[in-house]
Each structure stands twice: as structure tokens, then as C-alpha cells.
mmCIF file of C-alpha atoms in Angstrom:
data_model
loop_
_atom_site.group_PDB
_atom_site.id
_atom_site.type_symbol
_atom_site.label_atom_id
_atom_site.label_comp_id
_atom_site.label_asym_id
_atom_site.label_seq_id
_atom_site.Cartn_x
_atom_site.Cartn_y
_atom_site.Cartn_z
ATOM 1 C CA MET A 88 40.658 130.827 64.076
ATOM 2 C CA THR A 89 38.730 133.082 66.442
ATOM 3 C CA LYS A 90 38.615 136.643 65.227
ATOM 4 C CA ARG A 91 39.436 139.474 67.599
ATOM 5 C CA PRO A 92 36.458 141.797 68.032
ATOM 6 C CA ALA A 93 36.810 144.909 65.913
ATOM 7 C CA HIS A 94 36.634 147.166 68.959
ATOM 8 C CA THR A 95 39.540 145.481 70.775
ATOM 9 C CA PRO A 96 42.846 147.202 69.905
ATOM 10 C CA THR A 97 45.894 145.013 69.358
ATOM 11 C CA THR A 98 49.242 145.635 71.046
ATOM 12 C CA THR A 99 50.634 147.314 67.916
ATOM 13 C CA ARG A 100 47.525 149.483 67.681
ATOM 14 C CA ARG A 101 47.926 150.606 71.306
ATOM 15 C CA LEU A 102 51.600 151.366 70.689
ATOM 16 C CA GLU A 103 50.699 153.374 67.594
ATOM 17 C CA ARG A 104 48.139 155.385 69.503
ATOM 18 C CA ALA A 105 50.576 156.075 72.336
ATOM 19 C CA LEU A 106 53.316 157.096 69.904
ATOM 20 C CA GLY A 107 50.867 159.173 67.890
ATOM 21 C CA ASP A 108 49.703 161.003 71.021
ATOM 22 C CA ARG A 109 53.329 161.734 71.933
ATOM 23 C CA MET A 110 54.114 163.003 68.424
ATOM 24 C CA ARG A 111 51.050 165.236 68.358
ATOM 25 C CA ALA A 112 51.952 166.666 71.765
ATOM 26 C CA CYS A 113 55.497 167.523 70.659
ATOM 27 C CA LEU A 114 55.072 168.406 66.971
ATOM 28 C CA PRO A 115 52.716 170.470 64.796
ATOM 29 C CA GLY A 116 49.790 168.448 63.496
ATOM 30 C CA TRP A 117 50.969 167.888 59.946
ATOM 31 C CA VAL A 118 54.538 167.081 61.057
ATOM 32 C CA ALA A 119 53.242 164.498 63.547
ATOM 33 C CA GLU A 120 51.114 162.885 60.840
ATOM 34 C CA LEU A 121 54.093 162.787 58.479
ATOM 35 C CA VAL A 122 56.273 161.156 61.147
ATOM 36 C CA MET A 123 53.593 158.547 61.830
ATOM 37 C CA PHE A 124 53.206 157.907 58.100
ATOM 38 C CA VAL A 125 56.948 157.273 57.731
ATOM 39 C CA LEU A 126 57.028 155.013 60.788
ATOM 40 C CA LYS A 127 54.061 152.973 59.579
ATOM 41 C CA MET A 128 55.618 152.646 56.129
ATOM 42 C CA GLY A 129 58.840 151.428 57.710
ATOM 43 C CA TRP A 130 56.907 148.916 59.809
ATOM 44 C CA SER A 131 55.100 147.693 56.687
ATOM 45 C CA ALA A 132 58.404 147.299 54.813
ATOM 46 C CA LEU A 133 60.113 145.514 57.713
ATOM 47 C CA PHE A 134 60.914 142.362 55.719
ATOM 48 C CA GLY A 135 62.484 144.276 52.835
ATOM 49 C CA ILE A 136 64.384 146.655 55.145
ATOM 50 C CA SER A 137 65.756 143.689 57.112
ATOM 51 C CA LEU A 138 66.853 141.926 53.930
ATOM 52 C CA LEU A 139 68.460 145.105 52.576
ATOM 53 C CA PHE A 140 70.311 145.596 55.866
ATOM 54 C CA ALA A 141 71.537 141.985 55.630
ATOM 55 C CA ILE A 142 72.868 142.655 52.109
ATOM 56 C CA ILE A 143 74.778 145.739 53.299
ATOM 57 C CA LEU A 144 76.079 144.099 56.484
ATOM 58 C CA THR A 145 77.269 140.893 54.821
ATOM 59 C CA LYS A 146 79.052 142.912 52.137
ATOM 60 C CA ALA A 147 80.859 144.888 54.824
ATOM 61 C CA ILE A 148 82.012 141.958 56.964
ATOM 62 C CA TRP A 149 82.255 138.920 54.687
ATOM 63 C CA GLN A 150 85.674 137.369 54.114
ATOM 64 C CA GLY A 151 86.563 135.339 51.043
ATOM 65 C CA GLY A 152 88.031 132.499 53.091
ATOM 66 C CA TRP A 153 84.915 131.878 55.187
ATOM 67 C CA THR A 154 83.338 128.411 54.886
ATOM 68 C CA VAL A 155 79.859 129.716 54.059
ATOM 69 C CA HIS A 156 79.432 131.820 50.916
ATOM 70 C CA ARG A 157 77.796 135.229 51.339
ATOM 71 C CA TYR A 158 74.965 134.346 48.929
ATOM 72 C CA ASP A 159 74.211 131.181 50.921
ATOM 73 C CA ALA A 160 74.183 133.153 54.160
ATOM 74 C CA LEU A 161 71.662 135.559 52.616
ATOM 75 C CA VAL A 162 69.427 132.590 51.741
ATOM 76 C CA LEU A 163 69.535 131.401 55.363
ATOM 77 C CA ILE A 164 68.855 134.911 56.657
ATOM 78 C CA ALA A 165 65.883 135.329 54.296
ATOM 79 C CA VAL A 166 64.387 131.966 55.300
ATOM 80 C CA GLY A 167 64.896 132.853 58.956
ATOM 81 C CA LEU A 168 63.132 136.177 58.470
ATOM 82 C CA GLN A 169 60.169 134.480 56.800
ATOM 83 C CA VAL A 170 59.867 131.939 59.619
ATOM 84 C CA LEU A 171 60.104 134.729 62.192
ATOM 85 C CA PHE A 172 57.395 136.768 60.470
ATOM 86 C CA LEU A 173 55.029 133.815 60.539
ATOM 87 C CA ALA A 174 55.895 132.870 64.116
ATOM 88 C CA LEU A 175 55.286 136.430 65.327
ATOM 89 C CA LYS A 176 52.101 136.652 63.209
ATOM 90 C CA LEU A 177 53.459 139.604 61.262
ATOM 91 C CA GLU A 178 52.132 137.775 58.198
ATOM 92 C CA THR A 179 49.239 135.368 57.919
ATOM 93 C CA TRP A 180 49.612 131.940 56.335
ATOM 94 C CA ALA A 181 47.200 132.997 53.588
ATOM 95 C CA GLU A 182 49.419 135.968 52.746
ATOM 96 C CA ALA A 183 52.516 133.789 52.928
ATOM 97 C CA ARG A 184 51.102 131.459 50.275
ATOM 98 C CA VAL A 185 50.536 134.329 47.856
ATOM 99 C CA ILE A 186 53.934 135.816 48.682
ATOM 100 C CA LEU A 187 55.412 132.379 47.939
ATOM 101 C CA LEU A 188 53.721 132.510 44.520
ATOM 102 C CA PHE A 189 55.310 135.902 43.841
ATOM 103 C CA HIS A 190 58.608 134.454 45.092
ATOM 104 C CA ALA A 191 58.323 131.678 42.475
ATOM 105 C CA THR A 192 57.364 133.985 39.599
ATOM 106 C CA GLY A 193 60.183 136.368 40.578
ATOM 107 C CA THR A 194 62.739 133.561 40.637
ATOM 108 C CA ALA A 195 61.588 132.363 37.211
ATOM 109 C CA MET A 196 62.085 135.866 35.824
ATOM 110 C CA GLU A 197 65.509 136.112 37.500
ATOM 111 C CA ILE A 198 66.650 132.878 35.828
ATOM 112 C CA PHE A 199 65.466 134.089 32.434
ATOM 113 C CA LYS A 200 66.994 137.567 32.783
ATOM 114 C CA VAL A 201 70.352 136.250 33.988
ATOM 115 C CA HIS A 202 70.575 133.864 31.038
ATOM 116 C CA ALA A 203 69.458 136.663 28.697
ATOM 117 C CA GLY A 204 72.420 138.720 29.932
ATOM 118 C CA SER A 205 70.369 141.508 31.537
ATOM 119 C CA TRP A 206 72.199 141.204 34.874
ATOM 120 C CA ALA A 207 74.391 138.758 36.773
ATOM 121 C CA TYR A 208 75.229 137.519 40.263
ATOM 122 C CA PRO A 209 79.036 137.522 40.311
ATOM 123 C CA GLU A 210 79.734 135.811 43.636
ATOM 124 C CA ALA A 211 80.019 132.078 44.340
ATOM 125 C CA GLY A 212 77.391 130.121 46.207
ATOM 126 C CA LEU A 213 76.133 126.585 46.674
ATOM 127 C CA LEU A 214 72.477 127.645 46.843
ATOM 128 C CA LYS A 215 72.330 128.924 43.268
ATOM 129 C CA PHE A 216 69.888 127.652 40.668
ATOM 130 C CA PHE A 217 70.873 128.211 37.031
ATOM 131 C CA GLY A 218 73.221 130.973 38.151
ATOM 132 C CA VAL A 219 70.636 132.679 40.363
ATOM 133 C CA PRO A 220 71.118 132.647 44.162
ATOM 134 C CA LEU A 221 67.961 131.513 45.905
ATOM 135 C CA PHE A 222 67.798 134.634 48.085
ATOM 136 C CA SER A 223 66.841 136.642 44.982
ATOM 137 C CA GLY A 224 63.306 135.280 45.131
ATOM 138 C CA PHE A 225 62.974 136.682 48.634
ATOM 139 C CA MET A 226 63.624 140.168 47.246
ATOM 140 C CA TYR A 227 60.436 139.772 45.219
ATOM 141 C CA ALA A 228 58.732 138.227 48.236
ATOM 142 C CA SER A 229 59.654 141.331 50.249
ATOM 143 C CA VAL A 230 57.650 143.430 47.787
ATOM 144 C CA GLY A 231 54.646 141.141 48.237
ATOM 145 C CA SER A 232 55.112 141.253 52.008
ATOM 146 C CA PHE A 233 55.149 145.053 51.922
ATOM 147 C CA MET A 234 51.955 145.110 49.863
ATOM 148 C CA ALA A 235 50.093 142.785 52.217
ATOM 149 C CA ARG A 236 51.323 144.442 55.415
ATOM 150 C CA THR A 237 50.747 148.012 54.285
ATOM 151 C CA ILE A 238 47.121 147.178 53.459
ATOM 152 C CA ARG A 239 46.629 145.961 57.033
ATOM 153 C CA VAL A 240 48.770 148.518 58.841
ATOM 154 C CA PHE A 241 47.070 151.477 57.135
ATOM 155 C CA ASP A 242 43.614 149.807 57.021
ATOM 156 C CA MET A 243 43.545 150.583 53.298
ATOM 157 C CA ARG A 244 40.535 150.610 50.975
ATOM 158 C CA PHE A 245 40.749 150.785 47.172
ATOM 159 C CA ALA A 246 37.864 152.439 45.366
ATOM 160 C CA PRO A 247 36.495 152.518 42.794
ATOM 161 C CA TYR A 248 38.324 149.311 41.900
ATOM 162 C CA PRO A 249 38.243 148.082 38.283
ATOM 163 C CA PRO A 250 36.868 144.633 37.376
ATOM 164 C CA PHE A 251 39.072 142.001 38.982
ATOM 165 C CA TRP A 252 39.406 140.021 35.752
ATOM 166 C CA ALA A 253 40.811 143.107 34.040
ATOM 167 C CA THR A 254 43.482 143.538 36.727
ATOM 168 C CA LEU A 255 44.465 139.873 36.352
ATOM 169 C CA LEU A 256 44.748 140.349 32.589
ATOM 170 C CA LEU A 257 46.918 143.451 33.060
ATOM 171 C CA ALA A 258 49.217 141.731 35.568
ATOM 172 C CA THR A 259 49.610 138.736 33.242
ATOM 173 C CA ALA A 260 50.405 140.973 30.262
ATOM 174 C CA ILE A 261 53.023 142.888 32.293
ATOM 175 C CA TYR A 262 54.672 139.688 33.488
ATOM 176 C CA VAL A 263 54.717 138.118 30.020
ATOM 177 C CA ASN A 264 56.190 141.296 28.516
ATOM 178 C CA PHE A 265 59.189 141.086 30.859
ATOM 179 C CA PHE A 266 60.073 137.909 28.928
ATOM 180 C CA ALA A 267 58.611 138.590 25.506
ATOM 181 C CA HIS A 268 60.290 141.956 24.843
ATOM 182 C CA HIS A 269 63.557 140.077 24.244
ATOM 183 C CA PHE A 270 61.989 138.517 21.137
ATOM 184 C CA VAL A 271 59.148 140.791 20.010
ATOM 185 C CA PRO A 272 58.509 144.559 20.246
ATOM 186 C CA ASP A 273 58.297 145.907 23.783
ATOM 187 C CA ILE A 274 54.732 146.961 24.656
ATOM 188 C CA ARG A 275 55.504 148.607 27.979
ATOM 189 C CA VAL A 276 54.284 152.013 26.770
ATOM 190 C CA GLY A 277 50.897 150.436 26.153
ATOM 191 C CA LEU A 278 51.079 148.779 29.561
ATOM 192 C CA PHE A 279 51.824 152.131 31.222
ATOM 193 C CA ALA A 280 48.731 153.504 29.500
ATOM 194 C CA ALA A 281 46.702 150.479 30.606
ATOM 195 C CA THR A 282 47.589 151.053 34.274
ATOM 196 C CA LEU A 283 46.291 154.610 33.999
ATOM 197 C CA ILE A 284 43.165 153.608 32.102
ATOM 198 C CA LEU A 285 42.285 150.942 34.676
ATOM 199 C CA PHE A 286 43.372 152.690 37.876
ATOM 200 C CA SER A 287 43.263 156.451 37.219
ATOM 201 C CA ARG A 288 40.019 156.759 39.230
ATOM 202 C CA THR A 289 41.097 154.386 42.005
ATOM 203 C CA ARG A 290 41.829 156.047 45.320
ATOM 204 C CA ILE A 291 43.807 154.381 48.091
ATOM 205 C CA TRP A 292 42.091 155.369 51.317
ATOM 206 C CA TYR A 293 44.353 154.951 54.340
ATOM 207 C CA ARG A 294 44.301 155.793 58.006
ATOM 208 C CA ILE A 295 46.822 157.438 60.347
ATOM 209 C CA GLY A 296 45.432 157.375 63.854
ATOM 210 C CA ALA A 297 41.866 158.643 63.620
ATOM 211 C CA ASN A 298 42.491 160.593 60.406
ATOM 212 C CA LEU A 299 41.658 159.429 56.888
ATOM 213 C CA TYR A 300 43.624 160.338 53.765
ATOM 214 C CA TRP A 301 43.638 159.211 50.147
ATOM 215 C CA MET A 302 46.087 159.010 47.273
ATOM 216 C CA PRO A 303 45.617 158.044 43.601
ATOM 217 C CA LEU A 304 46.768 154.451 43.139
ATOM 218 C CA PRO A 305 49.079 155.187 40.140
ATOM 219 C CA LEU A 306 50.830 157.894 42.185
ATOM 220 C CA ALA A 307 51.368 155.442 45.049
ATOM 221 C CA ALA A 308 52.795 152.917 42.570
ATOM 222 C CA PHE A 309 55.201 155.502 41.166
ATOM 223 C CA LEU A 310 56.414 156.623 44.621
ATOM 224 C CA SER A 311 56.913 152.992 45.655
ATOM 225 C CA ALA A 312 58.884 152.399 42.450
ATOM 226 C CA VAL A 313 61.217 155.267 43.385
ATOM 227 C CA PHE A 314 62.020 153.638 46.737
ATOM 228 C CA LEU A 315 62.577 150.263 45.064
ATOM 229 C CA TRP A 316 64.920 151.911 42.549
ATOM 230 C CA ILE A 317 66.914 153.363 45.470
ATOM 231 C CA ALA A 318 67.068 149.920 47.093
ATOM 232 C CA GLU A 319 68.183 148.419 43.789
ATOM 233 C CA ASN A 320 71.062 150.892 43.644
ATOM 234 C CA ILE A 321 72.163 149.725 47.083
ATOM 235 C CA GLY A 322 72.184 146.168 45.743
ATOM 236 C CA THR A 323 74.321 147.040 42.728
ATOM 237 C CA MET A 324 76.711 149.264 44.676
ATOM 238 C CA THR A 325 77.401 146.396 47.076
ATOM 239 C CA GLY A 326 78.094 144.185 44.067
ATOM 240 C CA THR A 327 75.335 141.762 45.057
ATOM 241 C CA TRP A 328 74.079 141.865 41.474
ATOM 242 C CA VAL A 329 75.413 143.776 38.480
ATOM 243 C CA TYR A 330 73.670 144.986 35.330
ATOM 244 C CA SER A 331 75.211 144.303 31.963
ATOM 245 C CA GLY A 332 77.547 147.168 31.008
ATOM 246 C CA GLN A 333 77.164 148.900 34.366
ATOM 247 C CA ALA A 334 80.335 150.418 35.830
ATOM 248 C CA ARG A 335 81.120 150.118 39.528
ATOM 249 C CA LEU A 336 79.197 152.684 41.614
ATOM 250 C CA GLU A 337 77.230 153.745 38.526
ATOM 251 C CA LEU A 338 73.564 154.424 39.222
ATOM 252 C CA VAL A 339 71.012 151.995 37.854
ATOM 253 C CA SER A 340 69.351 153.368 34.716
ATOM 254 C CA ILE A 341 66.429 155.642 35.525
ATOM 255 C CA GLY A 342 64.504 153.575 32.999
ATOM 256 C CA LYS A 343 64.362 150.783 35.604
ATOM 257 C CA LEU A 344 61.849 152.944 37.449
ATOM 258 C CA GLY A 345 59.365 151.999 34.763
ATOM 259 C CA SER A 346 60.112 148.312 35.231
ATOM 260 C CA TRP A 347 59.530 148.555 38.961
ATOM 261 C CA TYR A 348 56.366 150.586 38.436
ATOM 262 C CA LEU A 349 54.933 147.824 36.256
ATOM 263 C CA LEU A 350 56.162 145.010 38.487
ATOM 264 C CA LEU A 351 54.401 146.611 41.451
ATOM 265 C CA TYR A 352 51.080 146.037 39.690
ATOM 266 C CA VAL A 353 51.971 142.358 39.327
ATOM 267 C CA ALA A 354 52.764 142.207 43.048
ATOM 268 C CA PHE A 355 49.611 144.110 44.025
ATOM 269 C CA VAL A 356 47.276 141.982 41.920
ATOM 270 C CA THR A 357 48.953 138.832 43.242
ATOM 271 C CA VAL A 358 48.280 139.946 46.828
ATOM 272 C CA THR A 359 44.650 140.806 46.028
ATOM 273 C CA ILE A 360 44.069 137.183 45.068
ATOM 274 C CA VAL A 361 43.851 136.646 48.829
ATOM 275 C CA VAL A 362 43.226 140.144 50.210
ATOM 276 C CA ARG A 363 39.978 141.076 48.467
ATOM 277 C CA GLY A 364 38.045 142.715 51.299
ATOM 278 C CA PRO A 365 39.555 146.214 50.838
ATOM 279 C CA LEU A 366 38.494 146.348 47.165
ATOM 280 C CA SER A 367 35.330 148.277 46.386
ATOM 281 C CA ALA A 368 33.826 148.581 42.901
ATOM 282 C CA ALA A 369 31.893 151.670 43.999
ATOM 283 C CA PRO A 370 33.542 154.986 44.911
ATOM 284 C CA LEU A 371 33.938 155.713 48.623
ATOM 285 C CA VAL A 372 33.754 158.998 50.456
ATOM 286 C CA ARG A 373 35.173 159.910 53.834
ATOM 287 C CA SER A 374 31.860 159.356 55.626
ATOM 288 C CA ASP A 375 31.782 155.743 54.400
ATOM 289 C CA LEU A 376 34.955 155.006 56.362
ATOM 290 C CA ALA A 377 34.837 157.439 59.256
ATOM 291 C CA THR A 378 32.718 155.196 61.489
ATOM 292 C CA THR A 379 34.759 152.028 61.017
ATOM 293 C CA GLU A 380 37.197 150.961 63.713
ATOM 294 C CA PRO A 381 40.789 151.051 62.396
ATOM 295 C CA PRO A 382 42.284 147.766 63.704
ATOM 296 C CA GLU A 383 46.047 147.389 63.337
ATOM 297 C CA GLU A 384 47.362 144.164 61.778
ATOM 298 C CA MET A 385 43.935 143.060 60.566
ATOM 299 C CA PRO A 386 43.620 139.468 59.343
ATOM 300 C CA ALA A 387 43.593 138.980 55.592
ATOM 301 C CA ARG A 388 40.125 138.837 54.139
ATOM 302 C CA SER A 389 39.602 136.399 51.349
ATOM 303 C CA ALA A 390 37.406 136.759 48.289
ATOM 304 C CA GLY A 391 35.265 133.855 49.360
#
């Protein structure tokens, strides 16, 4: 594939610049930057937002006598969204392969957790596998999609980044613990500590227009976990899935924030298997990034 020269802005980049100029003309500087940050985050989370909207809409309109079950319709909608994202080049094929891996690992965990009694999918459906509707894997895929897209949309850099083998080991330990804590002592406290030990120095450098900002990676993971917890509450309040012992309209346990926080590291490390270019073992300062062109929707850069 021929790469677009770094100095040539894409359509989305031109739109962002035009919108950013309008925001800065109408709003104080920091308010305009905040608005652009929110808009770019929404654009990055487009797959997940679309799937969440489909969950809410189908709950509102679905009738019990319809030929197609709601769960099956959600599977078709999720597949259609994935095809559309690839067709419109909102995701690269390389990213899609890694997202598919996270889809598979998420589905495996769903099957285990449902049979362990942690939560359940109460509605009928033909496209269910061991009691788990196949759209559930796309909810995990939406997290991977968000990770991959936000790295490109914000032209992110991660520095100083810990040894890659150590991040793989951490992600594996987190994933295994989601299963193992049903049989042996839960080590999530140690895993929380491990995320801080490995990533406490790692800054996420990101760009809004011509301006550079940074945020500690663990803080970004925590804030993302909060939004996922809110989305999870929407899922339970629509009855799409239900936790064991949870009453109708009861909020999901705040303890699930910790689960999402840890799972985000699994998603992030999975994405970095393909997207390795933004990782830097050495610390970066603003001057290291200030001269680089900030292309929107950059192609994924592999480790090779």
C-alpha cells in the first residue's frame, strides 16, 4: 500500500482543523481545546458508541413476537459495523486482526463467567454459544477498536515505555486471574500494584490541533474504566445482561471499576502487538514531538 506523505492532510484532518478554528474563534482557548478533546474521543469510540446505541434502541423498540431475536439482531448490527469500519478505512486490516484476537479472548471469558454464575444473558437467541450471545465479543472488540483509533486520532506517543515482554507478562497474568480467582486466591491487588510499577513513569503524549499535552498512563486507564463502567450500567439497566444478585435498575458494583481498569491493560497490550511505533523506551519531551506533522488517521505501524 502506498503511504500518504506525512505533510498531506487527510479529509478528517482538514475537518478537524476547520472545526478547531471555528471553536477557537467562538470559545476561550481552554474551552475550545476541551470541546475538541471530547469530539476526538467520541470519534475514537465510534464503534462502541454505535453498539451501545444499538443496545438502547433495540431494547426500546423490540417486540417479543418478532421473527428475529433481539440478541441475533445485535450480532448482525455488530458485524455490519465491523464491515463498515473496514470498508470506510476507519480501521486497518492489521488492527482488525488484533481486535479479532481480543474479540476471541473476550468471548472465552464471557463463556466462563456465565457458566461460573457471575452474570447471565436472559433473552433468547439463535446466535448464542454456550449461553453467550455472539454480540458480546464485539463489546470487547469495541474496546480494542477504541484503543487503536485513539492512538491514531490523537497521534499518541507512550514514553518511557516499559520492556515489551514485561507488558505481555502483565496482560497474561491479568487475563488468567479473571479465570483463576474462582479457584485460588484473587491477586488483583498485586496486579493493580504491578500496573503502577510498570507504567507509573509512562506518559501518554497526545495532540489536539497544533498543541501537545500529556497524561500519566494509569490515570488514562482509570478514566477510561469509569466510562466503561457507565456503559456497563446502561447494558444492565436495559436487561441485556444481568449480574448475579443484581436488582433491576441497581447500579453495577463500583468494584467492577477495578475489573475494567485491569482489562484495559489487556486490551492495550493486545493492540500494541501491532501498533508498536508510538512506543518509546526513552522519555520524550515536548520538543521531541513539536516538529512532527500530526496526521489524522495514521496507518498502524508494526513492530517489524
